[in-house]
XYZ file of C-alpha atoms in Angstrom:
735
model
C 0.027 0.032 -0.007
C 2.964 2.277 0.830
C 4.687 1.665 -2.338
C 1.561 2.387 -4.318
C 1.006 5.613 -2.520
C 4.556 6.553 -3.032
C 4.420 5.883 -6.733
C 1.212 7.890 -7.098
C 2.815 10.811 -5.306
C 5.886 10.760 -7.538
C 3.631 10.573 -10.607
C 1.554 13.531 -9.301
C 4.694 15.448 -8.643
C 6.009 14.767 -12.094
C 2.768 16.007 -13.758
C 2.830 19.081 -11.667
C 6.421 19.642 -12.861
C 5.239 19.315 -16.461
C 2.302 21.707 -15.714
C 4.743 24.251 -14.298
C 6.940 23.920 -17.326
C 3.985 24.437 -19.607
C 2.737 27.551 -17.694
C 6.371 28.986 -17.801
C 6.318 28.495 -21.513
C 3.179 30.449 -21.946
C 4.591 33.132 -19.570
C 7.673 33.343 -21.691
C 5.843 33.511 -24.907
C 3.515 36.417 -23.604
C 6.568 38.432 -22.399
C 9.026 37.642 -25.142
C 6.843 37.455 -28.355
C 7.451 41.073 -29.478
C 11.297 40.873 -29.004
C 12.460 37.202 -29.792
C 9.672 36.039 -32.026
C 9.806 38.999 -34.349
C 12.501 40.533 -36.507
C 15.610 41.678 -34.749
C 15.714 44.836 -36.627
C 12.243 45.670 -35.152
C 13.212 45.044 -31.550
C 13.956 47.772 -28.895
C 17.430 46.491 -28.573
C 18.336 47.366 -32.232
C 16.326 50.525 -32.258
C 18.341 51.803 -29.307
C 21.773 50.931 -31.089
C 20.472 52.606 -34.370
C 19.532 55.889 -32.677
C 22.798 55.880 -31.000
C 24.555 55.663 -34.233
C 22.468 58.411 -35.849
C 23.472 60.762 -32.739
C 27.113 59.882 -33.339
C 26.710 60.320 -37.075
C 25.397 63.863 -36.566
C 28.319 64.695 -34.153
C 31.195 63.536 -36.011
C 30.271 63.578 -39.725
C 27.287 65.692 -40.561
C 28.333 68.640 -38.383
C 31.062 70.351 -40.294
C 31.434 73.282 -37.977
C 34.982 73.667 -36.517
C 35.705 75.044 -33.059
C 37.019 78.437 -34.453
C 33.843 78.626 -36.717
C 31.538 78.031 -33.610
C 33.460 80.665 -31.594
C 32.972 83.216 -34.369
C 29.298 82.414 -34.523
C 28.878 83.363 -30.864
C 26.411 86.303 -30.102
C 25.554 87.830 -26.830
C 21.979 89.198 -26.350
C 20.995 92.015 -24.005
C 19.010 89.462 -22.046
C 22.256 87.409 -21.450
C 24.096 90.629 -20.340
C 21.400 91.441 -17.783
C 21.118 87.986 -16.598
C 24.943 87.774 -15.970
C 24.934 91.173 -14.373
C 22.245 90.379 -11.825
C 22.882 86.672 -11.274
C 24.039 87.381 -7.627
C 21.825 90.382 -6.910
C 22.050 94.095 -7.458
C 25.350 96.033 -7.097
C 25.207 96.828 -3.257
C 24.259 93.331 -2.344
C 27.060 91.896 -4.459
C 29.676 94.236 -2.939
C 28.474 93.525 0.593
C 28.845 89.722 -0.077
C 32.483 90.236 -1.362
C 33.412 92.243 1.730
C 31.924 89.625 4.167
C 33.732 86.848 2.304
C 37.202 88.499 2.738
C 36.520 90.134 6.095
C 37.214 86.942 8.083
C 40.301 86.018 5.951
C 41.868 89.613 6.412
C 41.233 89.459 10.169
C 42.889 86.147 10.559
C 45.770 87.245 8.477
C 46.170 90.360 10.569
C 45.828 88.588 13.918
C 48.611 86.223 12.705
C 50.730 89.164 11.908
C 50.942 88.401 8.249
C 50.542 91.724 6.622
C 51.606 90.589 3.358
C 48.759 88.091 3.179
C 46.334 90.576 4.536
C 47.311 92.952 1.805
C 46.985 90.309 -0.844
C 43.355 89.590 0.367
C 42.437 93.204 0.307
C 43.861 93.626 -3.236
C 41.832 90.500 -4.399
C 38.744 91.876 -2.668
C 39.161 95.332 -4.232
C 39.594 93.896 -7.685
C 36.516 91.881 -7.444
C 34.564 94.878 -6.305
C 35.983 96.892 -9.131
C 35.032 94.087 -11.485
C 31.535 94.044 -10.224
C 31.262 97.837 -10.492
C 32.362 97.508 -14.173
C 29.600 95.037 -14.682
C 26.950 97.702 -13.839
C 28.885 100.438 -15.681
C 29.642 98.804 -19.030
C 27.802 96.390 -21.396
C 30.898 95.622 -23.189
C 32.683 94.558 -20.055
C 29.891 92.056 -19.278
C 29.702 90.959 -23.076
C 33.419 89.915 -22.954
C 32.976 87.821 -19.956
C 29.801 86.119 -21.394
C 31.543 85.569 -24.619
C 34.489 84.049 -22.819
C 32.301 81.583 -21.017
C 30.763 80.453 -24.241
C 34.020 79.809 -25.858
C 34.868 77.643 -22.883
C 31.801 75.633 -23.360
C 32.586 75.066 -26.982
C 36.067 74.169 -26.171
C 34.808 71.621 -23.690
C 32.328 70.339 -26.257
C 34.975 69.548 -28.878
C 37.336 68.005 -26.309
C 34.374 65.671 -25.292
C 33.958 64.639 -29.058
C 37.498 64.010 -29.471
C 37.600 61.813 -26.199
C 34.518 59.639 -27.335
C 35.521 59.166 -30.992
C 36.399 55.567 -30.487
C 32.756 54.836 -29.694
C 31.641 56.477 -32.943
C 34.342 54.476 -34.855
C 32.853 51.092 -33.495
C 29.480 52.228 -34.694
C 30.727 53.308 -38.133
C 32.030 49.829 -38.635
C 28.714 48.290 -37.959
C 26.659 50.504 -40.125
C 27.164 51.515 -43.679
C 25.648 54.941 -44.720
C 25.148 56.943 -47.926
C 23.416 60.381 -47.305
C 22.957 63.557 -49.230
C 22.273 67.110 -47.894
C 19.002 68.024 -49.419
C 19.911 71.725 -49.669
C 23.629 71.643 -50.614
C 23.607 68.154 -52.385
C 26.842 67.235 -50.341
C 27.366 63.501 -49.921
C 28.346 61.758 -46.858
C 29.157 58.079 -46.769
C 31.517 55.357 -45.523
C 31.243 53.373 -48.822
C 34.362 53.003 -50.953
C 32.976 53.750 -54.360
C 35.360 52.958 -57.145
C 34.990 54.352 -60.714
C 31.431 54.285 -61.856
C 30.018 52.324 -58.931
C 26.791 53.439 -57.621
C 25.562 53.235 -54.013
C 22.865 50.758 -55.138
C 25.735 48.378 -56.061
C 26.525 47.928 -52.322
C 23.392 49.047 -50.607
C 21.060 46.289 -51.622
C 19.409 43.134 -50.179
C 22.179 40.870 -51.516
C 24.888 42.668 -49.438
C 22.837 44.159 -46.638
C 20.753 42.454 -43.991
C 19.076 45.601 -43.057
C 18.387 48.914 -45.056
C 16.606 52.047 -44.056
C 15.791 54.685 -46.764
C 15.119 58.338 -46.338
C 12.561 59.605 -47.060
C 10.342 56.639 -47.032
C 6.861 56.352 -45.617
C 6.481 57.951 -42.189
C 10.251 58.340 -41.806
C 10.506 61.459 -44.004
C 13.932 62.993 -44.281
C 16.612 62.369 -41.830
C 16.958 65.522 -39.628
C 20.440 66.580 -38.605
C 18.946 68.214 -35.507
C 21.175 67.691 -32.538
C 19.857 64.751 -30.440
C 22.813 63.529 -28.376
C 26.005 65.089 -27.136
C 28.197 65.247 -24.210
C 27.358 68.837 -23.560
C 23.763 68.605 -24.578
C 22.338 70.736 -21.894
C 24.529 73.649 -22.696
C 22.390 76.256 -24.382
C 25.396 77.600 -26.431
C 25.964 74.233 -28.206
C 22.369 73.767 -29.010
C 22.087 77.368 -30.527
C 25.400 77.461 -32.603
C 26.749 73.871 -33.420
C 23.435 72.101 -33.929
C 22.097 73.780 -36.911
C 18.946 71.816 -38.346
C 19.552 70.129 -41.710
C 17.798 67.390 -43.747
C 19.146 64.464 -45.446
C 18.059 61.654 -47.854
C 19.753 58.475 -48.533
C 20.311 55.032 -46.935
C 21.711 53.635 -43.706
C 22.140 49.754 -43.679
C 23.763 46.772 -41.737
C 26.228 44.617 -43.946
C 25.882 40.883 -44.295
C 29.774 40.633 -44.730
C 30.958 37.366 -42.819
C 34.652 38.018 -43.377
C 34.524 40.762 -40.754
C 31.267 40.779 -38.812
C 30.478 43.803 -36.815
C 29.093 43.764 -33.289
C 25.722 44.353 -34.640
C 25.899 41.200 -36.758
C 27.077 39.359 -33.737
C 24.085 40.579 -31.707
C 21.831 39.649 -34.604
C 23.211 36.066 -34.682
C 22.881 35.766 -30.911
C 19.314 36.995 -31.300
C 18.703 34.130 -33.790
C 20.044 31.595 -31.476
C 17.996 32.769 -28.563
C 14.996 32.852 -30.923
C 15.603 29.176 -31.841
C 16.000 28.089 -28.269
C 12.933 30.015 -27.305
C 10.883 28.215 -29.905
C 12.160 24.918 -28.749
C 11.260 25.770 -25.153
C 7.715 27.089 -25.918
C 7.044 24.054 -28.155
C 8.194 21.626 -25.537
C 6.407 23.455 -22.752
C 3.068 23.524 -24.647
C 3.367 19.721 -25.236
C 4.140 19.213 -21.490
C 1.126 21.420 -20.478
C -1.169 19.342 -22.796
C 0.215 16.161 -21.285
C -0.132 17.333 -17.851
C -3.753 18.489 -18.196
C -4.844 15.185 -19.907
C -3.268 12.975 -17.381
C -3.475 15.125 -14.311
C -7.048 16.266 -14.220
C -8.242 12.958 -12.572
C -5.285 12.855 -10.286
C -5.759 16.358 -8.879
C -9.510 15.549 -8.444
C -8.700 12.317 -6.617
C -5.999 13.996 -4.454
C -6.762 13.285 -0.874
C -5.729 16.068 1.415
C -3.795 15.165 4.725
C -6.552 15.922 7.382
C -4.000 17.238 9.789
C -2.498 19.693 7.404
C -5.951 20.727 6.039
C -7.247 21.298 9.428
C -4.333 23.413 10.454
C -4.744 25.420 7.177
C -8.458 25.961 7.351
C -8.082 26.774 11.176
C -6.043 29.748 10.325
C -7.914 33.264 10.041
C -9.322 33.723 6.557
C -7.230 36.881 5.954
C -3.974 34.995 6.954
C -5.113 32.301 4.335
C -5.593 35.011 1.586
C -2.257 36.429 2.565
C -0.594 32.927 2.015
C -2.371 32.457 -1.153
C -1.227 35.809 -2.392
C 2.420 35.085 -1.271
C 2.195 31.822 -3.096
C 0.931 33.504 -6.316
C 3.547 36.327 -5.989
C 6.256 33.653 -5.471
C 5.085 31.743 -8.508
C 5.119 34.903 -10.789
C 8.629 35.950 -9.376
C 9.879 32.287 -10.272
C 8.533 32.602 -13.765
C 10.010 35.991 -14.225
C 13.403 34.447 -13.198
C 12.858 31.725 -15.864
C 11.905 34.417 -18.254
C 15.199 36.424 -17.555
C 17.259 33.474 -18.774
C 16.215 34.030 -22.296
C 17.468 37.465 -22.736
C 21.046 36.366 -22.772
C 20.623 32.691 -22.886
C 23.432 30.256 -23.174
C 23.903 26.427 -22.393
C 25.683 27.444 -19.144
C 22.442 28.962 -17.837
C 20.557 25.607 -18.125
C 21.156 24.774 -14.436
C 19.778 28.004 -13.486
C 16.753 27.439 -15.657
C 16.121 23.993 -14.031
C 16.531 25.590 -10.537
C 13.785 28.216 -11.515
C 11.528 25.332 -12.789
C 11.857 23.543 -9.510
C 11.203 26.571 -7.471
C 8.176 27.332 -9.578
C 7.028 23.748 -9.217
C 7.118 24.135 -5.446
C 5.060 27.249 -5.583
C 2.480 25.567 -7.965
C 2.240 22.585 -5.646
C 1.404 25.056 -2.790
C -1.082 26.749 -5.008
C -2.851 23.663 -6.051
C -3.111 22.497 -2.491
C -4.532 25.900 -1.256
C -7.056 25.835 -4.018
C -8.123 22.201 -3.127
C -8.466 23.219 0.562
C -10.170 26.642 -0.299
C -12.760 24.790 -2.508
C -13.936 22.787 0.447
C -15.585 25.921 2.006
C -15.944 28.056 -1.115
C -19.593 27.224 -1.414
C -20.626 27.616 2.105
C -21.363 31.374 2.467
C -22.489 31.005 6.098
C -18.996 29.519 6.907
C -17.143 32.102 5.031
C -19.034 34.865 6.895
C -18.043 33.145 10.252
C -14.442 32.987 9.054
C -14.497 36.708 7.948
C -15.679 37.431 11.654
C -12.733 35.572 12.899
C -10.110 37.365 10.716
C -7.406 39.645 12.133
C -8.846 42.465 9.955
C -12.257 42.072 11.205
C -11.083 41.949 14.789
C -8.848 44.943 14.340
C -11.644 47.093 12.706
C -13.981 45.835 15.419
C -11.524 46.677 18.076
C -11.003 50.264 16.801
C -14.768 50.723 16.359
C -15.341 49.471 19.959
C -12.775 51.824 21.137
C -14.865 54.662 19.876
C -18.234 53.316 21.055
C -17.899 55.875 23.855
C -16.358 58.747 21.768
C -14.863 60.547 24.779
C -12.910 57.375 25.731
C -11.573 56.751 22.183
C -10.516 60.335 21.701
C -8.757 60.306 25.062
C -6.989 57.132 24.071
C -6.038 58.391 20.743
C -4.523 61.584 22.394
C -2.710 59.489 24.904
C -1.069 57.237 22.305
C -0.315 60.189 20.097
C 1.356 61.795 23.081
C 3.413 58.740 23.872
C 4.595 58.562 20.229
C 5.478 62.220 20.348
C 7.187 61.834 23.647
C 9.346 58.923 22.296
C 10.036 60.683 19.098
C 11.338 63.769 20.799
C 13.414 61.728 23.182
C 15.160 60.121 20.192
C 15.632 63.465 18.378
C 17.351 64.930 21.475
C 20.495 62.895 20.223
C 20.216 64.565 16.780
C 19.688 68.083 17.753
C 19.785 69.621 21.321
C 17.025 71.873 20.329
C 14.588 68.969 20.860
C 15.540 68.902 24.432
C 13.061 71.883 24.832
C 10.366 70.011 23.008
C 11.051 66.957 24.957
C 10.894 68.972 28.333
C 7.600 70.640 27.220
C 5.983 67.140 26.394
C 7.160 65.833 29.655
C 5.497 68.691 31.472
C 2.404 68.416 29.341
C 2.348 64.619 30.115
C 2.204 64.996 33.936
C -1.376 65.916 34.082
C -2.743 63.118 31.700
C -0.577 60.702 33.562
C -2.008 61.735 36.998
C -5.511 61.526 35.484
C -4.638 58.125 34.090
C -3.382 56.682 37.477
C -6.474 58.110 39.137
C -8.984 56.375 36.483
C -6.831 53.203 36.849
C -7.513 53.199 40.619
C -11.296 53.756 40.000
C -11.142 51.084 37.427
C -9.554 48.599 39.833
C -12.306 49.491 42.363
C -14.999 48.641 39.826
C -13.158 45.439 38.880
C -13.025 44.442 42.747
C -16.771 45.120 43.134
C -17.676 43.114 40.021
C -15.596 40.216 41.428
C -17.427 40.193 44.677
C -20.712 40.307 42.663
C -19.837 37.332 40.715
C -18.895 35.507 43.940
C -22.538 36.266 45.184
C -21.689 39.050 47.609
C -23.716 42.263 46.836
C -21.609 44.709 48.925
C -22.071 48.253 48.856
C -22.833 50.501 45.723
C -19.957 51.921 43.819
C -19.462 55.780 43.859
C -20.568 57.161 40.459
C -18.389 59.738 38.895
C -20.437 61.562 36.208
C -19.263 62.592 32.764
C -16.913 59.590 32.348
C -17.321 56.213 30.740
C -16.110 54.366 34.026
C -18.647 56.455 35.943
C -21.343 55.201 33.559
C -19.964 51.624 34.056
C -20.309 51.958 37.812
C -23.793 53.197 37.635
C -24.730 50.313 35.364
C -23.177 47.927 37.772
C -25.127 49.326 40.651
C -28.259 48.954 38.552
C -27.434 45.348 37.769
C -26.754 44.688 41.363
C -30.163 45.894 42.386
C -31.533 43.926 39.523
C -29.788 40.833 40.861
C -31.255 41.354 44.291
C -34.767 41.824 42.818
C -34.284 38.755 40.629
C -33.266 36.689 43.678
C -36.309 37.989 45.484
C -38.602 37.156 42.413
C -36.964 33.634 42.229
C -37.606 32.884 45.834
C -41.168 34.121 45.243
C -41.377 31.956 42.054
C -40.275 28.855 43.945
C -42.872 29.509 46.515
C -45.701 30.014 43.967
C -44.369 27.011 41.915
C -44.832 24.808 45.191
C -48.353 26.300 45.691
C -48.946 25.489 42.004
C -48.176 21.900 42.209
C -50.083 21.474 45.442
C -53.161 23.298 44.095
C -53.043 21.433 40.642
C -52.697 18.136 42.518
C -55.609 18.977 44.906
C -57.918 20.347 42.188
C -57.342 17.519 39.708
C -57.219 14.697 42.311
C -60.482 15.632 43.949
C -62.910 15.131 41.001
C -60.773 12.228 39.825
C -60.963 10.636 43.173
C -64.894 10.991 43.064
C -64.919 9.584 39.639
C -62.899 6.525 40.732
C -64.890 5.992 43.767
C -68.387 6.164 42.245
C -67.114 4.016 39.357
C -66.178 1.258 41.774
C -69.525 1.657 43.496
C -71.255 1.018 40.142
C -69.218 -2.084 39.720
C -70.535 -3.652 43.050
C -73.385 -6.103 42.571
C -76.816 -5.251 43.917
C -76.737 -1.581 43.290
C -80.330 -0.429 42.718
C -81.506 1.861 39.982
C -81.798 4.978 41.992
C -78.307 4.840 43.454
C -76.997 3.951 40.018
C -78.567 7.065 38.506
C -77.166 9.093 41.402
C -73.684 7.651 41.060
C -73.795 8.395 37.267
C -74.809 11.898 37.934
C -72.112 12.511 40.253
C -69.495 10.889 37.714
C -70.855 13.029 35.023
C -70.665 16.234 37.161
C -67.054 15.438 38.306
C -66.011 14.514 34.741
C -67.222 17.911 33.480
C -65.449 19.469 36.314
C -62.271 17.728 35.455
C -62.565 18.725 31.834
C -63.058 22.386 32.757
C -59.884 22.188 34.813
C -57.996 20.502 32.017
C -59.365 22.986 29.439
C -58.379 26.018 31.383
C -55.050 24.650 32.085
C -54.430 24.089 28.528
C -55.727 27.378 27.488
C -53.666 29.199 30.160
C -50.542 27.274 28.881
C -51.318 28.269 25.190
C -51.654 31.914 26.259
C -48.517 32.046 28.196
C -46.585 30.579 25.352
C -47.830 33.229 22.917
C -48.722 30.553 20.417
C -52.394 31.764 20.046
C -53.299 33.627 16.900
C -55.867 36.376 17.110
C -58.370 37.025 14.280
C -58.938 40.778 14.782
C -62.112 42.377 13.577
C -63.813 45.788 14.141
C -66.015 44.810 17.128
C -68.436 47.071 19.201
C -67.214 46.634 22.751
C -70.563 47.731 24.209
C -72.497 45.029 22.358
C -69.827 42.361 23.320
C -70.249 43.245 26.884
C -73.915 43.161 26.882
C -73.670 39.732 25.259
C -71.516 38.367 28.030
C -73.883 39.685 30.532
C -76.790 38.097 28.804
C -75.072 34.800 28.988
C -75.135 34.987 32.837
C -78.637 36.637 33.059
C -80.192 33.449 34.523
C -77.478 33.202 37.358
C -77.642 37.014 37.950
C -81.378 36.762 38.507
C -80.974 33.736 40.924
C -78.295 35.518 42.785
C -78.948 38.244 45.558
C -76.354 40.515 43.924
C -77.466 43.896 42.468
C -75.808 44.772 39.021
C -75.204 48.273 38.027
C -74.134 48.395 34.444
C -73.268 51.681 32.714
C -72.356 51.876 28.888
C -72.492 54.593 26.515
C -75.359 54.800 24.035
C -72.993 55.094 21.131
C -70.986 52.088 19.915
C -67.224 51.810 20.993
C -65.080 50.068 18.401
C -61.920 48.187 18.711
C -59.877 45.797 16.582
C -60.008 42.659 18.695
C -60.637 39.036 18.475
C -64.248 38.820 19.576
C -64.371 35.400 20.705
C -61.167 35.784 22.872
C -62.320 38.880 24.473
C -65.777 37.586 25.230
C -63.839 34.952 27.137
C -62.294 37.829 29.169
C -65.677 39.332 29.985
C -67.162 35.808 30.599
C -64.270 34.909 33.196
C -64.504 38.271 34.922
C -68.318 37.983 35.273
C -68.141 34.463 36.425
C -65.586 35.439 39.128
C -67.962 38.091 40.363
C -70.799 35.575 40.577
C -68.545 33.037 42.559
C -66.723 35.403 44.931
C -68.949 38.460 45.573
C -70.543 38.934 49.101
C -74.300 38.323 49.102
C -76.695 41.191 48.938
C -74.059 43.641 47.615
C -73.948 45.807 44.587
C -71.726 45.117 41.581
C -70.635 47.966 39.281
C -69.731 47.446 35.581
C -68.997 50.290 33.354
C -67.439 50.965 29.828
C -66.228 54.323 29.158
C -64.253 55.804 26.139
C -61.117 57.665 27.405
C -59.251 59.298 24.476
C -58.054 56.611 22.026
C -58.795 53.862 24.645
C -61.879 52.150 26.161
C -61.910 51.479 29.947
C -63.885 48.652 31.207
C -64.350 48.443 34.971
C -65.607 45.503 37.054
C -66.165 46.225 40.941
C -67.630 44.024 43.563
C -67.228 43.292 47.298
C -65.555 39.867 48.043
C -66.926 37.347 50.350
C -63.309 36.171 51.084
C -60.459 37.927 52.499
C -57.944 38.713 49.671
C -54.257 38.583 49.900
C -52.280 41.768 50.271
C -50.232 40.854 47.156
C -52.357 41.669 44.129
C -49.996 40.011 41.687
C -50.577 36.586 43.208
C -54.195 36.812 41.990
C -52.860 36.394 38.418
C -51.066 33.352 39.312
C -52.322 29.982 37.963
C -54.697 28.137 40.343
C -54.835 31.158 42.671
C -58.297 31.760 44.098
C -59.779 34.300 46.504
C -61.400 31.165 48.137
C -58.376 29.655 49.898
C -60.527 26.811 51.198
C -60.975 25.920 47.535
C -64.756 25.068 48.059
C -65.883 26.817 44.836
C -66.265 25.389 41.450
C -63.654 27.730 39.764
C -60.410 26.335 38.233
C -58.241 29.384 39.646
C -57.217 30.244 36.022
C -59.913 32.755 35.175
C -57.746 35.919 35.880
C -54.610 34.499 34.470
C -56.383 33.608 31.201
C -58.016 36.978 31.066
C -54.799 38.939 31.550
C -53.079 36.827 28.856
C -55.722 37.555 26.441
C -55.701 41.207 27.026
C -51.947 41.339 26.895
C -52.114 39.615 23.322
C -54.363 42.610 22.434
C -51.692 45.071 23.538
C -54.019 46.197 26.290
C -53.727 46.305 30.141
C -55.727 44.398 32.898
C -55.088 45.872 36.271
C -56.414 44.785 39.761
C -57.087 47.126 42.589
C -57.978 45.897 46.107
C -59.278 48.285 48.840
C -60.214 46.087 51.822
C -63.072 43.808 50.553
C -63.570 46.019 47.459
C -62.258 44.309 44.346
C -61.786 46.082 41.114
C -60.687 44.913 37.754
C -59.784 47.644 35.088
C -59.375 46.470 31.346
C -57.982 49.146 28.979
C -58.126 48.469 25.105
C -57.226 50.715 22.150
C -60.209 51.931 20.180
C -60.558 52.836 16.429
C-alpha cells in the first residue's frame, strides 16, 4: 500500500512539474513574443543601437562646423548681459557679499601678523569689487565675460567629442551609410565607391541584411537636429553647433561574414535565442497538454492530509488570503526568473533554468493544495461569513470601532497614544539636535497631568473590577460611587443597577419557587378531587346489587365530576397556550358595548337567581376596537363568572364601559366574600383563588387567562384591592 501511494505521489509531482513547465512556456511566450519571435531589426534593442549611431553620425560627420567657426558664430544678447549682471543680486548686495567673504580672512591674517597676506586679500577683494562695479557700468565689459564663458563651453564640447571618437568608430564599422544634404547636395558616406560604382551596387538586399531609406513612408527626411551630445544641456552648443539640416539616402547593416560587426554578432545571438525560445515554448506547450490530460483526474482524486488541511483551514481567513497571495507572488517571481534566462541565454544557464523550474513547481504545488482546501469551504457562504468574523482585519476594525463606542474614551485614548509617540520621538531626536530637548521637556510637563488622571482612573477601574468580582462571587456589597461625565462612571452606575436587579431577581426567584410549590399543590388537589370522586363512584357502580336509584345518582356525580375535570384541564391548556404566545388572534372591528352586553346576557339567569344587584353603565353610542371577539368575550365571561362566585351576598356590583381618548376602559367592581391577599400580583397566578379553602367550582385560572388575552391585544388588565372592594380595570385601544 505504501509503495503504491509513493508511486502515485511521484507521478503527481512529475505531472505538476510538467504543468509548471507548460505555464512557464506560456509566460515566456507572452513576455518575449514582441522581442524574440519577431525581426531583430524591429526590436527595442536594435532601435536603441540605431538611434545611438544616428546621434554619433550627426556629431562626427554631419556637423562640419569647426571650433573656430563656432566661436566666431557666438552672439551675446541684451538679456544674457542682464542675466549675468544680476545673477547674484544688485550692485550693493554683491559688494556686501564680497566684503563679508574677505573680512574673516583679512582678520585672521592680521591677527597672525602676516601683513603681506592681509594686503593680498584686500587687493583681491578690491579687484573683485571693481570688476562688479564695471559690470553695472559697461555692457561691453559684461559681453566679454559672457563670450569667454561660451567659448569655454565650445572648447569643452569639442574635447568631449575627441575623447569619445572611439565609440563612434565602432558604430561606423557596424553601419553603412550614404546620405546627401537636401539643400547643398553634399554627400556623406563610408562606402568605398570605385570608378562608376553606384551606392545601389552596395546598398542592396544581397549585401545588406538591413536597409533604411530616407525619405520613405512615415520616416521622412533624416533630420540633422542635434539629439545627443556630451554637452547637450548647454544652451550655447544647441544654438550654434546644432544647426537643423535634412538628409536623404540610406543607412544599412552589412552581411559581410569576413569581418562581422558587433551588430551582426548581436543579430546572430538573437537568432540563437529565438531558436532556443521556440524549442522551449514548443516543448512546454506539449508538456502542458500532457499534464492537463493525465493530471485532471489525479488532482480531483487527491486526498488531503486531514492534519495539514485542518491546520490550514483553522487559520484566520485573511491570513489564508495572505498565504495564497504570497504563493501566487512567489510563483510569478519564479516565472520572471525563468523568463530572464532567455534575454542572454546560453547553455551554461541550463542549471539556473532548471532551478527556476523546480522553485516554480514548489510554488505551484502550494497553489494547487491551497485551491483544493479553499474549494472545501468556497460554496458555504455562512461559513465564509463566520471565518471573516474571525479574521485579524475584522477583529482589528471591530476593536477600533469598539474603542470609539464611547467617543470621549476613544478620543482620550487616541490623544494618549499620540502623546506617547511624540514623547518617544522627541526623546530620540534629542540625540540628533539639542533643540529637541526643549520639545522633550515641554512634552514631559504636558504629560504629567494626563498621567495623573490616568493613574486616578486606573484606581477607579480597579475598584470597579473588585466590586464586580464580589458580585460574581454572590456578595452584593455596597454600591459603587458614580463619577459623572466619564465612561467608568457610567459603567459603575450600570453595575449598581445590575446589582439591584440581581437582588430583585433573587427575590422574584424565591417568590417563584414558593408559587411553584403552591401551584403543584393546588393542581394536584384540584385534579385529584374530581378524579377521586369519579374512581370512587365507578367502583360503587361495579359492585353487585346496586339499585337503579343509586346507579342514577352515582352516574350523575360521575358526570358532574368529569365535566369539572374537563373544565380544569381545558382551562389549564388554555392558560398554557396563552403564556407561550402561540395563540393567533383573528382581529375584527368589534363594538365593545355590544360584546359586553352579550357576555352579561349569557349570565342573566345566574344573575337573576343571585342576591347581587348589578349596576351596568355603558355609552349609548358604539365603541369600536380591533379585537378577536371570541377571545375578548372569554375575558368578560371569566370576570363576570368570578364576580358571581366570589361576591358577598346582597351587595352591589358595578360594571362600566367608558371611552377615554383613544382607549376604552371597562371596569368591574364588587365586594368579595373572602379575605384577599395583600399581594395583588398573586391573584394572576395560575390556580390562585380568592377562596383559599377551594370550595368553589372555579379552576383558579380565570384571571390568568383573562390577563394573557388582554396582553395579546396590547391592552392592560389591572387589579385594585381596597379592603374587601375588588376592582378589575381593562384598557383597550379603540378605532
